[in-house]
Structure formats: structure tokens, C-alpha cells
PDB file of C-alpha atoms in Angstrom:
ATOM      1  CA  UNK A   1     196.155  26.553  36.410  1.00 55.00           C
ATOM      2  CA  UNK A   2     192.627  26.257  37.716  1.00 57.00           C
ATOM      3  CA  UNK A   3     189.948  27.642  35.435  1.00 61.00           C
ATOM      4  CA  UNK A   4     187.219  29.874  36.746  1.00 58.00           C
ATOM      5  CA  UNK A   5     183.705  28.556  36.392  1.00 60.00           C
ATOM      6  CA  UNK A   6     180.716  30.790  35.960  1.00 58.00           C
ATOM      7  CA  UNK A   7     178.215  30.787  38.767  1.00 58.00           C
ATOM      8  CA  UNK A   8     174.800  29.769  37.590  1.00 57.00           C
ATOM      9  CA  UNK A   9     171.847  31.810  38.684  1.00 53.00           C
ATOM     10  CA  UNK A  10     169.303  29.817  40.665  1.00 48.00           C
ATOM     11  CA  UNK A  11     166.081  29.127  38.823  1.00 46.00           C
ATOM     12  CA  UNK A  12     162.896  29.728  40.753  1.00 43.00           C
ATOM     13  CA  UNK A  13     159.655  27.881  40.231  1.00 45.00           C
ATOM     14  CA  UNK A  14     157.704  31.128  39.962  1.00 46.00           C
ATOM     15  CA  UNK A  15     155.558  31.580  36.878  1.00 45.00           C
ATOM     16  CA  UNK A  16     156.516  34.354  34.512  1.00 47.00           C
ATOM     17  CA  UNK A  17     154.238  37.332  33.875  1.00 52.00           C
ATOM     18  CA  UNK A  18     152.878  35.817  30.678  1.00 52.00           C
ATOM     19  CA  UNK A  19     151.851  32.610  32.421  1.00 49.00           C
ATOM     20  CA  UNK A  20     150.119  34.429  35.293  1.00 50.00           C
ATOM     21  CA  UNK A  21     148.024  36.520  32.906  1.00 50.00           C
ATOM     22  CA  UNK A  22     146.791  33.429  31.041  1.00 57.00           C
ATOM     23  CA  UNK A  23     145.008  32.160  34.153  1.00 63.00           C
ATOM     24  CA  UNK A  24     143.322  35.469  34.960  1.00 76.00           C
ATOM     25  CA  UNK A  25     141.175  37.386  32.492  1.00 88.00           C
ATOM     26  CA  UNK A  26     141.101  41.181  32.817  1.00 91.00           C
ATOM     27  CA  UNK A  27     139.273  44.086  31.270  1.00 90.00           C
ATOM     28  CA  UNK A  28     141.197  47.337  30.949  1.00 94.00           C
ATOM     29  CA  UNK A  29     139.137  50.459  30.345  1.00 94.00           C
ATOM     30  CA  UNK A  30     141.164  53.443  29.177  1.00 96.00           C
ATOM     31  CA  UNK A  31     139.426  56.821  29.182  1.00 96.00           C
ATOM     32  CA  UNK A  32     140.659  59.905  27.295  1.00 97.00           C
ATOM     33  CA  UNK A  33     139.223  63.428  27.328  1.00 97.00           C
ATOM     34  CA  UNK A  34     140.235  67.053  26.912  1.00 96.00           C
ATOM     35  CA  UNK A  35     138.416  68.110  30.100  1.00 94.00           C
ATOM     36  CA  UNK A  36     139.569  66.573  33.393  1.00 94.00           C
ATOM     37  CA  UNK A  37     136.199  67.104  35.116  1.00 95.00           C
ATOM     38  CA  UNK A  38     134.305  65.108  32.476  1.00 96.00           C
ATOM     39  CA  UNK A  39     136.764  62.222  32.604  1.00 96.00           C
ATOM     40  CA  UNK A  40     136.585  62.094  36.421  1.00 95.00           C
ATOM     41  CA  UNK A  41     132.762  62.003  36.293  1.00 95.00           C
ATOM     42  CA  UNK A  42     132.878  59.181  33.735  1.00 94.00           C
ATOM     43  CA  UNK A  43     135.359  57.175  35.808  1.00 94.00           C
ATOM     44  CA  UNK A  44     133.225  57.684  38.920  1.00 95.00           C
ATOM     45  CA  UNK A  45     130.132  56.517  37.018  1.00 94.00           C
ATOM     46  CA  UNK A  46     131.920  53.327  35.878  1.00 93.00           C
ATOM     47  CA  UNK A  47     133.189  52.602  39.412  1.00 94.00           C
ATOM     48  CA  UNK A  48     129.692  53.136  40.897  1.00 93.00           C
ATOM     49  CA  UNK A  49     128.213  50.724  38.343  1.00 92.00           C
ATOM     50  CA  UNK A  50     130.808  48.105  39.263  1.00 92.00           C
ATOM     51  CA  UNK A  51     130.189  48.618  43.002  1.00 92.00           C
ATOM     52  CA  UNK A  52     126.455  47.975  42.490  1.00 92.00           C
ATOM     53  CA  UNK A  53     127.363  44.598  40.971  1.00 91.00           C
ATOM     54  CA  UNK A  54     129.857  43.843  43.813  1.00 91.00           C
ATOM     55  CA  UNK A  55     132.756  43.701  41.363  1.00 90.00           C
ATOM     56  CA  UNK A  56     136.245  44.583  42.539  1.00 91.00           C
ATOM     57  CA  UNK A  57     137.876  47.227  40.328  1.00 91.00           C
ATOM     58  CA  UNK A  58     141.343  48.757  40.339  1.00 91.00           C
ATOM     59  CA  UNK A  59     141.372  52.462  39.667  1.00 86.00           C
ATOM     60  CA  UNK A  60     140.757  54.972  38.310  1.00 93.00           C
ATOM     61  CA  UNK A  61     144.510  55.326  37.859  1.00 94.00           C
ATOM     62  CA  UNK A  62     145.514  58.743  36.484  1.00 95.00           C
ATOM     63  CA  UNK A  63     147.921  58.302  33.579  1.00 96.00           C
ATOM     64  CA  UNK A  64     150.284  61.072  32.405  1.00 97.00           C
ATOM     65  CA  UNK A  65     148.579  63.993  30.689  1.00 96.00           C
ATOM     66  CA  UNK A  66     149.618  64.370  27.065  1.00 96.00           C
ATOM     67  CA  UNK A  67     150.354  68.036  26.261  1.00 97.00           C
ATOM     68  CA  UNK A  68     150.655  69.280  22.676  1.00 97.00           C
ATOM     69  CA  UNK A  69     151.907  72.855  22.260  1.00 97.00           C
ATOM     70  CA  UNK A  70     151.567  74.959  19.106  1.00 96.00           C
ATOM     71  CA  UNK A  71     153.310  78.264  18.406  1.00 95.00           C
ATOM     72  CA  UNK A  72     151.998  80.474  15.601  1.00 94.00           C
ATOM     73  CA  UNK A  73     152.790  83.955  14.325  1.00 93.00           C
ATOM     74  CA  UNK A  74     150.148  86.530  15.236  1.00 93.00           C
ATOM     75  CA  UNK A  75     150.554  88.345  11.953  1.00 92.00           C
ATOM     76  CA  UNK A  76     150.255  86.756   8.535  1.00 89.00           C
ATOM     77  CA  UNK A  77     153.571  87.779   6.994  1.00 88.00           C
ATOM     78  CA  UNK A  78     156.022  89.834   9.100  1.00 87.00           C
ATOM     79  CA  UNK A  79     156.654  90.535  12.826  1.00 88.00           C
ATOM     80  CA  UNK A  80     158.209  87.225  13.797  1.00 88.00           C
ATOM     81  CA  UNK A  81     158.741  88.424  17.386  1.00 91.00           C
ATOM     82  CA  UNK A  82     154.983  88.564  17.924  1.00 93.00           C
ATOM     83  CA  UNK A  83     153.845  84.986  18.488  1.00 93.00           C
ATOM     84  CA  UNK A  84     151.018  83.216  20.222  1.00 95.00           C
ATOM     85  CA  UNK A  85     151.113  79.826  21.956  1.00 96.00           C
ATOM     86  CA  UNK A  86     148.298  77.309  22.266  1.00 97.00           C
ATOM     87  CA  UNK A  87     148.224  73.978  24.048  1.00 97.00           C
ATOM     88  CA  UNK A  88     145.992  70.947  23.998  1.00 97.00           C
ATOM     89  CA  UNK A  89     145.852  68.634  27.028  1.00 97.00           C
ATOM     90  CA  UNK A  90     144.614  65.051  26.812  1.00 97.00           C
ATOM     91  CA  UNK A  91     143.783  63.604  30.238  1.00 97.00           C
ATOM     92  CA  UNK A  92     143.818  59.811  30.660  1.00 97.00           C
ATOM     93  CA  UNK A  93     142.488  57.356  33.257  1.00 96.00           C
ATOM     94  CA  UNK A  94     142.778  53.577  33.536  1.00 96.00           C
ATOM     95  CA  UNK A  95     140.305  51.220  35.231  1.00 95.00           C
ATOM     96  CA  UNK A  96     141.108  47.519  35.497  1.00 95.00           C
ATOM     97  CA  UNK A  97     138.555  44.796  36.238  1.00 93.00           C
ATOM     98  CA  UNK A  98     140.011  41.382  37.156  1.00 92.00           C
ATOM     99  CA  UNK A  99     137.874  38.299  36.406  1.00 88.00           C
ATOM    100  CA  UNK A 100     134.797  40.012  34.886  1.00 89.00           C
ATOM    101  CA  UNK A 101     131.489  38.177  34.649  1.00 88.00           C
ATOM    102  CA  UNK A 102     128.946  38.366  31.838  1.00 89.00           C
ATOM    103  CA  UNK A 103     126.726  40.631  33.995  1.00 91.00           C
ATOM    104  CA  UNK A 104     129.630  43.048  34.384  1.00 90.00           C
ATOM    105  CA  UNK A 105     130.210  43.229  30.631  1.00 89.00           C
ATOM    106  CA  UNK A 106     126.476  43.775  29.969  1.00 90.00           C
ATOM    107  CA  UNK A 107     126.308  46.567  32.561  1.00 90.00           C
ATOM    108  CA  UNK A 108     129.318  48.319  31.025  1.00 88.00           C
ATOM    109  CA  UNK A 109     127.841  48.078  27.517  1.00 88.00           C
ATOM    110  CA  UNK A 110     124.556  49.657  28.635  1.00 89.00           C
ATOM    111  CA  UNK A 111     126.321  52.534  30.419  1.00 89.00           C
ATOM    112  CA  UNK A 112     125.868  55.966  28.839  1.00 90.00           C
ATOM    113  CA  UNK A 113     128.831  58.295  29.342  1.00 89.00           C
ATOM    114  CA  UNK A 114     129.062  62.023  28.534  1.00 90.00           C
ATOM    115  CA  UNK A 115     130.130  63.204  25.093  1.00 92.00           C
ATOM    116  CA  UNK A 116     133.798  64.084  24.744  1.00 93.00           C
ATOM    117  CA  UNK A 117     135.100  60.954  26.481  1.00 94.00           C
ATOM    118  CA  UNK A 118     136.965  58.410  24.351  1.00 93.00           C
ATOM    119  CA  UNK A 119     136.697  54.850  25.699  1.00 92.00           C
ATOM    120  CA  UNK A 120     139.137  52.091  24.800  1.00 92.00           C
ATOM    121  CA  UNK A 121     138.401  48.593  26.146  1.00 89.00           C
ATOM    122  CA  UNK A 122     140.916  45.735  26.063  1.00 90.00           C
ATOM    123  CA  UNK A 123     140.241  42.175  27.173  1.00 84.00           C
TER     124      UNK A 123
END
């Protein structure tokens, strides 16, 4: 009886994701805010600063809005049917800068953004 042999998958000479990222340095700027208008103004300000320096930027990419909902009783003790609902929305944006220079990093550090915007920078 002939035995069945497993077909081997061809191996390609393409570098994996981890190897590609080692060659290219990136800065990822993640913005968070409760107000969508403020976060859009901040993202626009960052993009304009990068355009002045002739730096190519990817974004701003809108990330999913995180919604937290809270339901509370209107009264303190009884009347469970009478409730009130509140929600809190956290808007997020992502800006990616491939191959940043030292001038780019200095310009981003000296940038003043409006209050209420949380900035998270990853290299």
C-alpha cells in the first residue's frame, strides 16, 4: 500500500513583519479626548506642523469610539422603574510618522495642544 505524503508549503523569501519593522523606525501618536472637535483640531495642528517640515505622515486615522454607559436610579431608595442613563464617549485618533528626524521630534515636543487631549507617543 502506498503511503500518503504531506505536501509541504512553499517557503517564501519575504521578511516577516517583525523583521520589516526593525529596519524602519516609526513614531505613533495616539490622541484621546472626550470632545471630537478638540481632538480633530489637535490632529490637524500636528499634521500642519509635520507638513511645514516636509515630513510624510499617515493619518489622522479615526479609531473606534469607546462608549461607557451608566444607568442610575433617579430616586434614592424606591421607584426602580424611574431611571436615568448617562454615557461617556472617548474619541481616538492615530497619527503615524515613518522615519522621523531629530527636527521632527523637537517640533512635536514644542507643540502646545489644547487642554483635554491625552497624547500617547510610542517609538
